Short mmCIF file of C-alpha atoms in Angstrom, two decimals:
data_model
loop_
_atom_site.label_atom_id
_atom_site.label_comp_id
_atom_site.label_asym_id
_atom_site.label_seq_id
_atom_site.Cartn_x
_atom_site.Cartn_y
_atom_site.Cartn_z
CA MET A 1 -32.82 21.01 -43.58
CA ALA A 2 -35.83 19.71 -45.48
CA GLN A 3 -35.93 16.15 -46.69
CA HIS A 4 -35.95 15.84 -50.48
CA THR A 5 -37.33 13.01 -52.53
CA LEU A 6 -34.48 10.78 -53.71
CA TRP A 7 -33.87 9.44 -57.21
CA GLU A 8 -35.69 6.18 -57.74
CA SER A 9 -32.77 4.71 -59.66
CA ARG A 10 -29.26 5.49 -60.77
CA ARG A 11 -30.51 5.64 -64.33
CA ALA A 12 -32.92 8.45 -63.40
CA PHE A 13 -30.08 10.48 -61.85
CA VAL A 14 -27.74 9.93 -64.77
CA LEU A 15 -30.42 10.77 -67.34
CA ALA A 16 -31.46 13.89 -65.41
CA SER A 17 -27.83 15.07 -65.20
CA ILE A 18 -27.27 14.33 -68.88
CA GLY A 19 -30.51 16.16 -69.68
CA SER A 20 -29.33 19.16 -67.71
CA ALA A 21 -25.96 19.21 -69.44
CA ILE A 22 -27.33 18.65 -72.93
CA GLY A 23 -29.06 21.71 -74.25
CA LEU A 24 -29.40 23.96 -77.23
CA GLY A 25 -25.69 24.75 -77.16
CA ASN A 26 -24.83 21.16 -78.08
CA VAL A 27 -26.55 21.66 -81.41
CA TRP A 28 -26.25 25.34 -82.17
CA ARG A 29 -22.95 26.31 -80.56
CA PHE A 30 -20.56 23.35 -80.41
CA PRO A 31 -20.50 22.49 -84.14
CA TYR A 32 -19.95 26.12 -85.10
CA ILE A 33 -17.15 26.61 -82.57
CA CYS A 34 -15.60 23.33 -83.67
CA TYR A 35 -15.51 24.44 -87.29
CA LYS A 36 -14.35 27.96 -86.44
CA PHE A 37 -11.40 26.78 -84.36
CA GLY A 38 -9.83 24.14 -86.53
CA GLY A 39 -12.28 21.22 -86.85
CA GLY A 40 -10.48 18.10 -85.63
CA ALA A 41 -7.88 20.26 -83.88
CA PHE A 42 -10.65 21.76 -81.76
CA LEU A 43 -11.97 18.28 -80.92
CA PHE A 44 -8.52 17.37 -79.64
CA ALA A 45 -8.38 20.47 -77.42
CA TYR A 46 -11.96 19.90 -76.31
CA VAL A 47 -11.25 16.35 -75.09
CA ILE A 48 -8.23 17.59 -73.13
CA ALA A 49 -10.25 20.43 -71.58
CA LEU A 50 -13.10 18.03 -70.83
CA VAL A 51 -10.90 15.52 -69.01
CA LEU A 52 -8.61 17.95 -67.21
CA ILE A 53 -11.07 20.71 -66.31
CA GLY A 54 -14.70 19.81 -67.02
CA ILE A 55 -14.87 16.35 -65.47
CA PRO A 56 -12.95 17.33 -62.30
CA LEU A 57 -15.34 20.24 -61.72
CA LEU A 58 -18.40 18.09 -62.40
CA ALA A 59 -17.05 15.39 -60.05
CA LEU A 60 -16.43 18.10 -57.44
CA GLU A 61 -20.06 19.22 -57.61
CA PHE A 62 -21.38 15.66 -57.51
CA ALA A 63 -19.12 14.85 -54.55
CA ILE A 64 -20.08 17.80 -52.37
CA GLY A 65 -23.78 17.42 -53.20
CA TYR A 66 -23.70 13.72 -52.39
CA LYS A 67 -21.61 14.13 -49.25
CA LEU A 68 -23.50 17.04 -47.72
CA LYS A 69 -26.95 16.09 -48.98
CA GLY A 70 -28.17 19.56 -49.76
CA SER A 71 -28.68 22.23 -52.39
CA ALA A 72 -25.72 24.37 -53.50
CA PRO A 73 -26.03 27.05 -50.76
CA TYR A 74 -26.59 24.46 -48.04
CA SER A 75 -23.71 22.25 -49.15
CA LEU A 76 -21.25 25.09 -49.72
CA GLY A 77 -22.32 26.66 -46.44
CA LYS A 78 -21.45 23.47 -44.59
CA LEU A 79 -18.13 22.88 -46.29
CA ARG A 80 -16.21 25.07 -43.88
CA TYR A 81 -16.89 22.68 -41.06
CA ASN A 82 -15.92 19.52 -42.79
CA LEU A 83 -12.27 20.39 -42.65
CA VAL A 84 -10.21 17.60 -41.18
CA GLY A 85 -10.25 17.93 -37.40
CA TYR A 86 -13.41 20.04 -37.25
CA GLU A 87 -15.85 17.15 -37.10
CA GLU A 88 -15.59 16.88 -33.33
CA ASN A 89 -15.71 20.62 -32.73
CA GLU A 90 -19.35 21.15 -31.90
CA GLU A 91 -18.96 24.89 -31.35
CA ARG A 92 -17.59 25.41 -34.82
CA MET A 93 -20.20 23.10 -36.27
CA GLN A 94 -22.91 25.42 -34.93
CA ARG A 95 -21.42 28.51 -36.54
CA LYS A 96 -22.82 29.85 -39.75
CA GLY A 97 -21.25 28.83 -43.03
CA LYS A 98 -19.08 31.31 -44.86
CA PHE A 99 -19.48 30.06 -48.40
CA GLU A 100 -23.24 29.72 -48.61
CA TRP A 101 -23.37 32.90 -50.71
CA ILE A 102 -21.41 31.20 -53.49
CA GLY A 103 -24.23 28.68 -53.76
CA TRP A 104 -26.87 31.41 -53.85
CA PHE A 105 -24.90 33.32 -56.45
CA ALA A 106 -24.65 30.19 -58.63
CA LEU A 107 -28.41 29.69 -58.37
CA LEU A 108 -29.17 33.33 -59.13
CA VAL A 109 -27.01 33.08 -62.25
CA SER A 110 -28.89 29.98 -63.36
CA PHE A 111 -32.17 31.75 -62.56
CA GLY A 112 -31.01 34.67 -64.72
CA ILE A 113 -30.34 32.23 -67.53
CA VAL A 114 -33.62 30.36 -67.28
CA THR A 115 -35.58 33.62 -67.61
CA TYR A 116 -34.43 33.89 -71.25
CA TYR A 117 -33.87 30.20 -71.92
CA ALA A 118 -37.63 29.72 -71.49
CA VAL A 119 -38.21 32.51 -74.02
CA ILE A 120 -36.16 30.59 -76.59
CA MET A 121 -38.39 27.63 -75.78
CA GLY A 122 -41.30 30.02 -76.43
CA TRP A 123 -39.93 30.77 -79.91
CA ALA A 124 -39.50 27.04 -80.56
CA THR A 125 -43.07 26.38 -79.39
CA ASN A 126 -44.30 28.91 -81.94
CA TYR A 127 -42.12 27.39 -84.65
CA LEU A 128 -43.44 23.94 -83.82
CA VAL A 129 -46.88 25.22 -84.81
CA TYR A 130 -45.53 27.20 -87.80
CA SER A 131 -43.90 24.02 -89.09
CA PHE A 132 -47.21 22.40 -89.97
CA LYS A 133 -47.77 25.01 -92.70
CA LEU A 134 -44.15 26.10 -93.16
CA SER A 135 -45.37 29.56 -92.21
CA TRP A 136 -41.90 31.06 -92.60
CA GLY A 137 -42.35 30.80 -96.37
CA SER A 138 -39.52 31.46 -98.75
CA ASP A 139 -37.82 34.08 -96.56
CA PRO A 140 -37.27 32.61 -93.07
CA ARG A 141 -34.92 35.47 -92.15
CA SER A 142 -37.53 38.18 -92.56
CA PHE A 143 -40.12 35.94 -90.98
CA PHE A 144 -38.02 35.43 -87.84
CA TYR A 145 -36.73 38.96 -87.33
CA GLN A 146 -39.62 41.00 -88.67
CA HIS A 147 -42.69 38.87 -88.11
CA VAL A 148 -41.92 36.66 -85.09
CA LEU A 149 -39.65 38.97 -83.07
CA GLU A 150 -40.57 42.33 -84.66
CA LEU A 151 -36.98 43.21 -83.86
CA SER A 152 -36.56 46.91 -83.21
CA ASP A 153 -33.67 49.07 -84.39
CA GLY A 154 -32.05 49.48 -80.95
CA ILE A 155 -31.77 47.97 -77.51
CA PHE A 156 -33.79 50.75 -75.86
CA ASN A 157 -36.50 50.71 -78.50
CA PHE A 158 -38.73 48.06 -76.94
CA GLY A 159 -41.43 48.10 -79.61
CA ARG A 160 -44.32 45.80 -78.81
CA ILE A 161 -44.69 42.69 -76.70
CA GLN A 162 -45.07 39.72 -79.03
CA TRP A 163 -48.06 37.93 -77.59
CA PRO A 164 -47.58 34.63 -79.48
CA ILE A 165 -44.14 34.41 -77.84
CA VAL A 166 -45.67 35.23 -74.45
CA LEU A 167 -48.10 32.37 -75.03
CA GLY A 168 -45.23 30.07 -76.00
CA LEU A 169 -43.36 31.25 -72.90
CA ALA A 170 -46.36 30.42 -70.71
CA VAL A 171 -46.66 26.95 -72.25
CA SER A 172 -42.95 26.40 -71.67
CA TRP A 173 -43.20 27.42 -68.03
CA ILE A 174 -46.18 25.14 -67.43
CA TRP A 175 -44.15 22.29 -68.95
CA ILE A 176 -41.13 23.15 -66.78
CA VAL A 177 -43.12 23.36 -63.54
CA LEU A 178 -44.98 20.12 -64.21
CA SER A 179 -41.66 18.38 -64.91
CA ILE A 180 -40.36 19.18 -61.43
CA TRP A 181 -43.71 19.08 -59.64
CA LYS A 182 -42.59 16.54 -57.04
CA GLY A 183 -38.86 17.06 -57.40
CA ALA A 184 -36.66 14.08 -58.20
CA LYS A 185 -39.67 11.78 -58.25
CA THR A 186 -41.24 13.56 -61.24
CA VAL A 187 -37.96 14.52 -62.92
CA GLY A 188 -36.82 10.88 -62.76
CA LYS A 189 -39.80 9.91 -64.92
CA VAL A 190 -39.87 12.89 -67.28
CA VAL A 191 -36.23 12.50 -68.34
CA TYR A 192 -36.90 9.11 -69.90
CA VAL A 193 -38.75 11.07 -72.57
CA THR A 194 -36.93 14.42 -72.59
CA VAL A 195 -33.45 12.88 -72.86
CA VAL A 196 -34.14 9.83 -75.00
CA LEU A 197 -36.48 11.53 -77.49
CA PRO A 198 -34.14 14.36 -78.57
CA TRP A 199 -31.37 11.81 -79.02
CA LEU A 200 -33.58 9.74 -81.31
CA LEU A 201 -34.59 12.86 -83.20
CA LEU A 202 -30.96 13.91 -83.47
CA LEU A 203 -30.22 10.54 -85.05
CA VAL A 204 -33.08 11.07 -87.48
CA PHE A 205 -31.50 14.38 -88.54
CA VAL A 206 -28.04 12.85 -88.79
CA ILE A 207 -29.31 10.07 -91.06
CA ARG A 208 -31.47 12.46 -93.08
CA GLY A 209 -28.61 14.93 -93.35
CA LEU A 210 -25.96 12.40 -94.35
CA THR A 211 -28.17 11.02 -97.11
CA LEU A 212 -28.52 14.44 -98.76
CA PRO A 213 -26.35 15.46 -101.70
CA GLY A 214 -23.39 17.59 -100.60
CA ALA A 215 -23.53 16.31 -97.02
CA MET A 216 -19.95 15.04 -96.97
CA GLU A 217 -18.70 18.43 -98.07
CA GLY A 218 -20.24 19.83 -94.88
CA VAL A 219 -18.78 17.06 -92.73
CA LYS A 220 -15.40 17.79 -94.26
CA TYR A 221 -15.60 21.33 -92.90
CA TYR A 222 -16.60 19.97 -89.50
CA LEU A 223 -13.93 17.31 -89.00
CA THR A 224 -10.86 18.04 -91.10
CA PRO A 225 -8.21 19.14 -88.61
CA ARG A 226 -6.35 22.37 -89.13
CA PHE A 227 -3.50 21.73 -86.72
CA GLU A 228 -2.08 25.23 -86.86
CA PHE A 229 -4.98 26.23 -84.60
CA LEU A 230 -3.50 24.22 -81.73
CA LEU A 231 -0.93 26.97 -81.27
CA ASN A 232 -3.63 29.64 -81.21
CA PRO A 233 -4.72 30.62 -77.66
CA ALA A 234 -8.18 31.42 -79.05
CA LEU A 235 -8.75 27.69 -79.68
CA TRP A 236 -7.95 26.79 -76.06
CA HIS A 237 -10.10 29.64 -74.82
CA ALA A 238 -12.98 28.38 -76.97
CA ALA A 239 -12.50 24.74 -75.91
CA ILE A 240 -12.39 25.49 -72.18
CA SER A 241 -15.34 27.92 -72.40
CA GLN A 242 -17.38 25.35 -74.30
CA VAL A 243 -16.65 22.73 -71.63
CA PHE A 244 -17.78 25.15 -68.90
CA PHE A 245 -20.94 26.18 -70.79
CA SER A 246 -21.95 22.70 -71.73
CA LEU A 247 -21.61 20.63 -68.56
CA SER A 248 -24.04 22.66 -66.40
CA VAL A 249 -21.27 23.17 -63.84
CA GLY A 250 -21.18 26.39 -61.85
CA PHE A 251 -24.97 26.65 -61.71
CA GLY A 252 -25.53 24.77 -58.47
CA ILE A 253 -27.65 22.26 -60.38
CA MET A 254 -25.35 19.27 -60.21
CA ILE A 255 -24.84 19.77 -56.45
CA ALA A 256 -28.61 19.61 -55.91
CA TYR A 257 -29.07 16.64 -58.24
CA ALA A 258 -26.30 14.68 -56.50
CA SER A 259 -27.84 15.47 -53.12
CA PHE A 260 -30.91 13.47 -54.15
CA LEU A 261 -28.81 10.29 -54.58
CA PRO A 262 -29.64 7.54 -52.12
CA PRO A 263 -26.89 6.10 -49.87
CA GLY A 264 -24.57 3.65 -51.60
CA SER A 265 -24.48 5.62 -54.86
CA ASP A 266 -21.51 6.27 -57.10
CA VAL A 267 -20.06 9.71 -57.77
CA LEU A 268 -17.07 9.57 -60.09
CA ASN A 269 -18.24 7.03 -62.65
CA ASN A 270 -21.46 9.02 -62.96
CA ALA A 271 -19.47 12.21 -63.55
CA PHE A 272 -17.45 10.60 -66.35
CA LEU A 273 -20.60 9.08 -67.86
CA VAL A 274 -22.51 12.37 -67.86
CA ALA A 275 -19.56 14.31 -69.29
CA PHE A 276 -18.89 11.85 -72.11
CA SER A 277 -22.60 11.64 -72.94
CA ASP A 278 -22.80 15.41 -73.18
CA ALA A 279 -19.70 15.56 -75.38
CA ALA A 280 -20.98 12.72 -77.59
CA THR A 281 -24.27 14.54 -78.10
CA ALA A 282 -22.49 17.70 -79.20
CA TYR A 283 -20.24 15.65 -81.47
CA VAL A 284 -23.20 13.88 -83.09
CA GLY A 285 -25.07 17.20 -83.29
CA GLY A 286 -22.24 18.42 -85.50
CA PHE A 287 -23.08 15.80 -88.11
CA ALA A 288 -26.76 16.86 -88.14
CA VAL A 289 -25.78 20.50 -88.59
CA PHE A 290 -22.91 20.18 -91.06
CA SER A 291 -24.51 17.58 -93.30
CA ALA A 292 -27.51 19.90 -93.69
CA LEU A 293 -25.22 22.88 -94.30
CA GLY A 294 -23.32 20.92 -96.94
CA TYR A 295 -26.60 20.25 -98.70
CA TYR A 296 -27.67 23.88 -98.39
CA ALA A 297 -24.32 25.15 -99.73
CA ARG A 298 -24.67 22.85 -102.73
CA ILE A 299 -28.17 24.17 -103.47
CA LEU A 300 -26.90 27.74 -103.34
CA GLY A 301 -23.80 26.84 -105.32
CA THR A 302 -21.53 28.22 -102.63
CA THR A 303 -19.17 26.92 -99.93
CA VAL A 304 -20.14 25.73 -96.47
CA ASP A 305 -18.31 28.52 -94.65
CA LYS A 306 -20.54 31.04 -96.42
CA VAL A 307 -23.73 29.51 -94.97
CA MET A 308 -22.37 28.59 -91.54
CA LYS A 309 -24.29 30.18 -88.67
CA SER A 310 -24.70 29.55 -84.96
CA GLY A 311 -27.19 30.28 -82.21
CA PRO A 312 -30.77 31.39 -82.93
CA GLU A 313 -29.81 32.33 -86.50
CA LEU A 314 -28.94 28.68 -87.21
CA ALA A 315 -32.07 27.26 -85.59
CA PHE A 316 -34.68 29.79 -86.66
CA VAL A 317 -33.36 31.01 -90.00
CA THR A 318 -30.86 28.64 -91.61
CA TYR A 319 -32.52 25.39 -90.58
CA PRO A 320 -36.06 26.41 -91.68
CA THR A 321 -34.51 27.46 -95.00
CA ILE A 322 -32.95 24.01 -95.37
CA ILE A 323 -36.20 22.31 -94.27
CA ASN A 324 -37.97 24.13 -97.13
CA HIS A 325 -35.85 22.13 -99.58
CA LEU A 326 -36.51 18.72 -98.01
CA PRO A 327 -39.20 16.27 -99.05
CA LEU A 328 -41.83 16.00 -96.27
CA ALA A 329 -40.74 19.46 -95.12
CA PRO A 330 -43.53 20.01 -92.53
CA LEU A 331 -42.69 16.69 -90.86
CA PHE A 332 -39.02 17.59 -90.56
CA GLY A 333 -39.99 21.04 -89.31
CA VAL A 334 -42.09 19.56 -86.52
CA LEU A 335 -39.41 17.01 -85.62
CA PHE A 336 -36.67 19.66 -85.59
CA PHE A 337 -38.46 22.04 -83.24
CA LEU A 338 -39.63 19.15 -81.08
CA MET A 339 -35.98 18.17 -80.80
CA LEU A 340 -35.01 21.72 -79.80
CA LEU A 341 -37.78 21.86 -77.20
CA THR A 342 -36.93 18.51 -75.63
CA LEU A 343 -33.23 19.40 -75.66
CA ALA A 344 -34.00 22.64 -73.86
CA VAL A 345 -36.65 21.63 -71.35
CA ASP A 346 -34.51 19.46 -69.07
CA SER A 347 -31.81 22.12 -68.93
CA ALA A 348 -34.50 24.65 -68.05
CA PHE A 349 -36.16 22.61 -65.34
CA SER A 350 -32.82 21.63 -63.82
CA MET A 351 -32.07 25.34 -63.35
CA VAL A 352 -35.39 25.81 -61.56
CA GLU A 353 -34.97 22.63 -59.53
CA GLY A 354 -31.59 23.81 -58.20
CA SER A 355 -33.19 27.01 -56.88
CA ALA A 356 -36.32 25.28 -55.61
CA ALA A 357 -34.22 22.81 -53.62
CA ALA A 358 -32.34 25.72 -52.03
CA LEU A 359 -35.52 27.57 -51.03
CA ILE A 360 -36.90 24.38 -49.56
CA ASP A 361 -33.66 23.72 -47.65
CA LYS A 362 -33.31 27.21 -46.25
CA PHE A 363 -36.81 28.54 -45.82
CA HIS A 364 -38.82 25.33 -45.75
CA PHE A 365 -40.99 26.54 -48.62
CA PRO A 366 -43.48 23.88 -49.69
CA ARG A 367 -42.09 22.37 -52.91
CA LYS A 368 -45.04 23.21 -55.12
CA LYS A 369 -45.11 26.83 -53.93
CA ALA A 370 -41.35 27.12 -54.54
CA ASN A 371 -41.75 25.75 -58.07
CA ILE A 372 -44.66 28.01 -58.94
CA GLY A 373 -43.12 31.07 -57.25
CA ILE A 374 -39.89 30.78 -59.24
CA ALA A 375 -41.83 30.15 -62.45
CA VAL A 376 -44.09 33.19 -62.01
CA VAL A 377 -41.21 35.58 -61.26
CA ALA A 378 -39.15 34.19 -64.16
CA PHE A 379 -42.15 34.37 -66.50
CA VAL A 380 -42.75 38.03 -65.68
CA ILE A 381 -39.07 38.87 -66.20
CA GLY A 382 -39.16 36.85 -69.42
CA ILE A 383 -41.73 39.21 -70.91
CA LEU A 384 -38.86 41.71 -71.40
CA TYR A 385 -37.36 39.28 -73.91
CA THR A 386 -40.61 39.04 -75.86
CA THR A 387 -40.48 42.73 -76.80
CA GLY A 388 -39.02 44.13 -79.99
CA ALA A 389 -35.71 44.65 -78.19
CA GLY A 390 -35.88 41.21 -76.54
CA LEU A 391 -33.23 39.57 -78.69
CA TYR A 392 -30.70 42.31 -77.85
CA TRP A 393 -31.29 41.98 -74.11
CA LEU A 394 -31.20 38.20 -74.36
CA ASP A 395 -27.85 38.36 -76.09
CA LEU A 396 -26.43 40.83 -73.57
CA VAL A 397 -27.65 39.06 -70.43
CA ASP A 398 -26.54 35.69 -71.83
CA HIS A 399 -23.03 37.03 -72.37
CA PHE A 400 -22.73 38.38 -68.84
CA MET A 401 -24.31 35.38 -67.11
CA ASN A 402 -22.05 32.93 -68.89
CA ASN A 403 -18.83 34.92 -69.02
CA PHE A 404 -18.93 36.43 -65.56
CA GLY A 405 -21.44 34.53 -63.43
CA LEU A 406 -20.37 31.04 -64.43
CA PHE A 407 -16.61 31.64 -64.38
CA VAL A 408 -16.82 33.38 -60.99
CA VAL A 409 -18.65 30.40 -59.49
CA ALA A 410 -16.23 27.89 -61.01
CA LEU A 411 -13.29 29.89 -59.68
CA LEU A 412 -14.73 30.23 -56.18
CA GLU A 413 -15.91 26.63 -55.92
CA SER A 414 -12.53 25.25 -56.90
CA LEU A 415 -10.69 27.65 -54.56
CA VAL A 416 -12.90 26.72 -51.61
CA ILE A 417 -12.39 23.02 -52.21
CA ALA A 418 -8.70 23.40 -52.93
CA TYR A 419 -7.66 25.74 -50.14
CA VAL A 420 -10.31 25.46 -47.45
CA TYR A 421 -11.73 21.99 -47.56
CA GLY A 422 -8.74 20.31 -49.14
CA ALA A 423 -8.88 18.79 -52.61
CA GLU A 424 -7.27 15.60 -51.34
CA ASN A 425 -9.99 15.25 -48.68
CA LEU A 426 -12.70 15.43 -51.30
CA ARG A 427 -10.79 13.12 -53.65
CA ASN A 428 -10.43 10.50 -50.91
CA TYR A 429 -14.11 10.78 -50.13
CA ALA A 430 -15.16 10.55 -53.80
CA ASN A 431 -12.87 7.56 -54.36
CA SER A 432 -14.29 5.81 -51.30
CA VAL A 433 -17.82 5.85 -52.70
CA SER A 434 -17.09 5.37 -56.40
CA GLU A 435 -16.58 2.57 -58.87
CA LEU A 436 -13.88 4.55 -60.67
CA LYS A 437 -11.01 6.08 -58.72
CA VAL A 438 -9.19 9.25 -59.64
CA GLY A 439 -5.52 9.87 -58.91
CA ARG A 440 -3.74 12.95 -57.66
CA TRP A 441 -4.22 14.55 -61.06
CA TRP A 442 -7.78 15.33 -59.97
CA SER A 443 -6.57 17.32 -56.94
CA LEU A 444 -4.02 19.06 -59.13
CA SER A 445 -6.77 20.03 -61.51
CA ILE A 446 -8.98 21.42 -58.72
CA THR A 447 -6.06 23.19 -57.04
CA ALA A 448 -4.44 24.69 -60.11
CA LEU A 449 -6.01 24.03 -63.49
CA VAL A 450 -9.66 24.88 -62.80
CA PRO A 451 -8.92 28.07 -60.82
CA ALA A 452 -6.30 29.16 -63.36
CA ALA A 453 -8.58 28.46 -66.34
CA SER A 454 -11.61 30.20 -64.84
CA PHE A 455 -9.47 33.15 -63.69
CA VAL A 456 -7.92 33.60 -67.12
CA LEU A 457 -11.31 33.32 -68.83
CA LEU A 458 -12.75 35.84 -66.40
CA ILE A 459 -9.93 38.32 -66.94
CA TYR A 460 -10.12 37.82 -70.70
CA SER A 461 -13.88 38.46 -70.72
CA PHE A 462 -13.39 41.50 -68.50
CA ARG A 463 -10.73 42.89 -70.78
CA GLN A 464 -12.85 42.33 -73.87
CA VAL A 465 -15.79 44.21 -72.38
CA LEU A 466 -13.57 47.06 -71.19
CA LEU A 467 -11.97 47.44 -74.61
CA LYS A 468 -15.30 47.75 -76.38
CA PRO A 469 -18.90 47.25 -75.33
CA TYR A 470 -20.16 43.72 -75.93
CA GLY A 471 -22.03 43.39 -79.23
CA GLY A 472 -21.70 47.11 -79.85
CA TYR A 473 -24.50 47.82 -77.36
CA PRO A 474 -24.46 51.18 -75.54
CA ARG A 475 -22.52 51.25 -72.28
CA VAL A 476 -25.72 52.11 -70.40
CA ALA A 477 -27.36 48.92 -71.62
CA GLU A 478 -24.26 46.97 -70.68
CA ILE A 479 -24.39 48.40 -67.17
CA LEU A 480 -28.10 47.65 -66.79
CA GLY A 481 -28.24 44.20 -68.38
CA GLY A 482 -24.74 43.10 -67.39
CA TRP A 483 -22.87 44.69 -64.54
CA LEU A 484 -25.84 45.69 -62.40
CA LEU A 485 -27.28 42.23 -62.79
CA VAL A 486 -24.07 40.47 -61.78
CA ILE A 487 -23.43 42.84 -58.87
CA GLY A 488 -27.10 42.70 -57.87
CA PHE A 489 -26.96 38.91 -57.79
CA LEU A 490 -23.84 39.07 -55.62
CA VAL A 491 -25.60 41.38 -53.15
CA ILE A 492 -28.74 39.24 -53.08
CA ALA A 493 -26.58 36.15 -52.58
CA PHE A 494 -24.92 37.74 -49.54
CA VAL A 495 -28.26 38.85 -48.13
CA LEU A 496 -29.81 35.41 -48.57
CA SER A 497 -26.84 33.73 -46.95
CA ARG A 498 -27.13 36.05 -43.94
CA ARG A 499 -30.81 35.31 -43.48
CA LYS A 500 -31.51 32.84 -40.74
CA SER A 501 -32.65 29.45 -41.84
CA LYS A 502 -36.22 28.77 -40.82
CA GLU A 503 -34.94 25.72 -38.99
CA ALA A 504 -32.48 27.72 -36.85
CA MET B 1 -13.08 14.18 -97.03
CA PRO B 2 -9.30 13.98 -96.58
CA ILE B 3 -7.75 11.11 -94.65
CA SER B 4 -7.09 13.40 -91.67
CA GLY B 5 -10.85 13.99 -91.46
CA TRP B 6 -11.53 10.26 -91.38
CA ILE B 7 -8.89 9.72 -88.71
CA THR B 8 -10.51 12.50 -86.64
CA PHE B 9 -13.86 10.79 -87.10
CA ILE B 10 -12.55 7.42 -85.91
CA LEU B 11 -10.60 8.83 -82.95
CA ALA B 12 -13.35 11.17 -81.77
CA SER B 13 -15.97 8.41 -82.02
CA LEU B 14 -13.71 6.05 -80.08
CA VAL B 15 -13.05 8.60 -77.32
CA PHE B 16 -16.66 9.76 -76.85
CA PHE B 17 -18.52 6.48 -77.31
CA GLY B 18 -15.68 4.41 -75.87
CA GLY B 19 -15.80 6.60 -72.78
CA ILE B 20 -19.53 6.06 -72.40
CA ALA B 21 -19.20 2.30 -72.95
CA TYR B 22 -16.38 2.03 -70.42
CA CYS B 23 -18.41 3.83 -67.74
CA ILE B 24 -21.46 1.65 -68.40
CA VAL B 25 -19.38 -1.56 -68.22
CA ARG B 26 -17.76 -0.42 -64.95
CA ALA B 27 -21.19 0.34 -63.52
CA ALA B 28 -22.56 -3.01 -64.61
CA ARG B 29 -19.65 -4.88 -63.04
CA SER B 30 -20.05 -3.38 -59.60
#
């Protein structure tokens, strides 16, 4: 296996992991989901899901990455032979791993995600420039859908490629590649800016938002608990899904990042720290969003629930509309899209870094060639999302990657650790190297809770798609952008895992 | 905002930021 550059400090590792976990979803998904599923009641469920499911899975990924010192495919491929009693069995140690494909599948899913995540960065890059003149004018909705995206009337009507977005996509990819140019060495420096800066900007928006008239009305919608939701399975589904989506688990990233830790590092305390930092960011993001929505609702003379949006609609339509009403609007426009970009970039480069580390481990690709190779392929695929039908495909692929790819990986990872490697073995190992210790509850979570939760989520998502096509898209589109992609990734993962390592 | 909203605010802030602070203190001590 190739030797990777190690993190220069614990702070660099923690910041990089936090940067990977924190992304656009913390600002444009969490607050909306929180409001939709009972405000404070959702927060309660979220904390429980975080502690009982999210943190154990994150700790699992940190522990196997740190122990086996390799990317996701390498580490998962080796797991088989770390069973108690196998260490001395040289013959078995020489045999090929059986779970390497899970690692490749996780990385392919994260690669699938980064192809469109970079396109969203491309939109934000354009909007950063538009902010200087508030180019979206008095109708940000028409500007976004008709001018920026030139959204077509159907998923198979591709319309034209939007060249300004392609340019923004190229800029984003150059930024991503430069950020991981020398692996952990470069990332460890970049994250001091790309993690700290969006946090500072988020605080600016919280303070600005809370000082606007009507802000507290928005916050009321965000925080006031509606306890009846606690009995609603949809709330628990939303809380557990949000924990999975937000922590960057199941993508193979955290395994690779932990593998760059030098000897003598901690595992469990870092996992708790990263998870709480991610949750705190989402929580604070809610104040930035809801205070602004409270202000906007007051201007329109309506209620907050009428103006509540999530996802790209919130960032590229609702927020520019609100910015129009602020003093120093261009400044806040620039700061807002700079915040989005810096929130997104470390998630994006962590997804590339996870794959680059695997290619370096397995095929001994030179690092810079691996970085550029992944970027070029992802850029070319990304052009699909810059067409008039791009938003539809983005939405469809995003749904399948998150609801099938991620849950499958989480399920398989936890099953392998629980029933092949032994959850107690990994817990003892993690405890032996960590400042914090976890009790048997951790093993119980890995053995029962995580597999059960991911299995239920998977079945639920499957059922939903079978009942009616996701988003009302045609079944053919669903097969092409969803099922074929997931199955194709599974096949590629198997093929890659069967290929001989260059070292062998 | 109703009192339940304020209680949520205090508890959530304590859990999230208290969790971060606890991890940092544990790291600093070792």
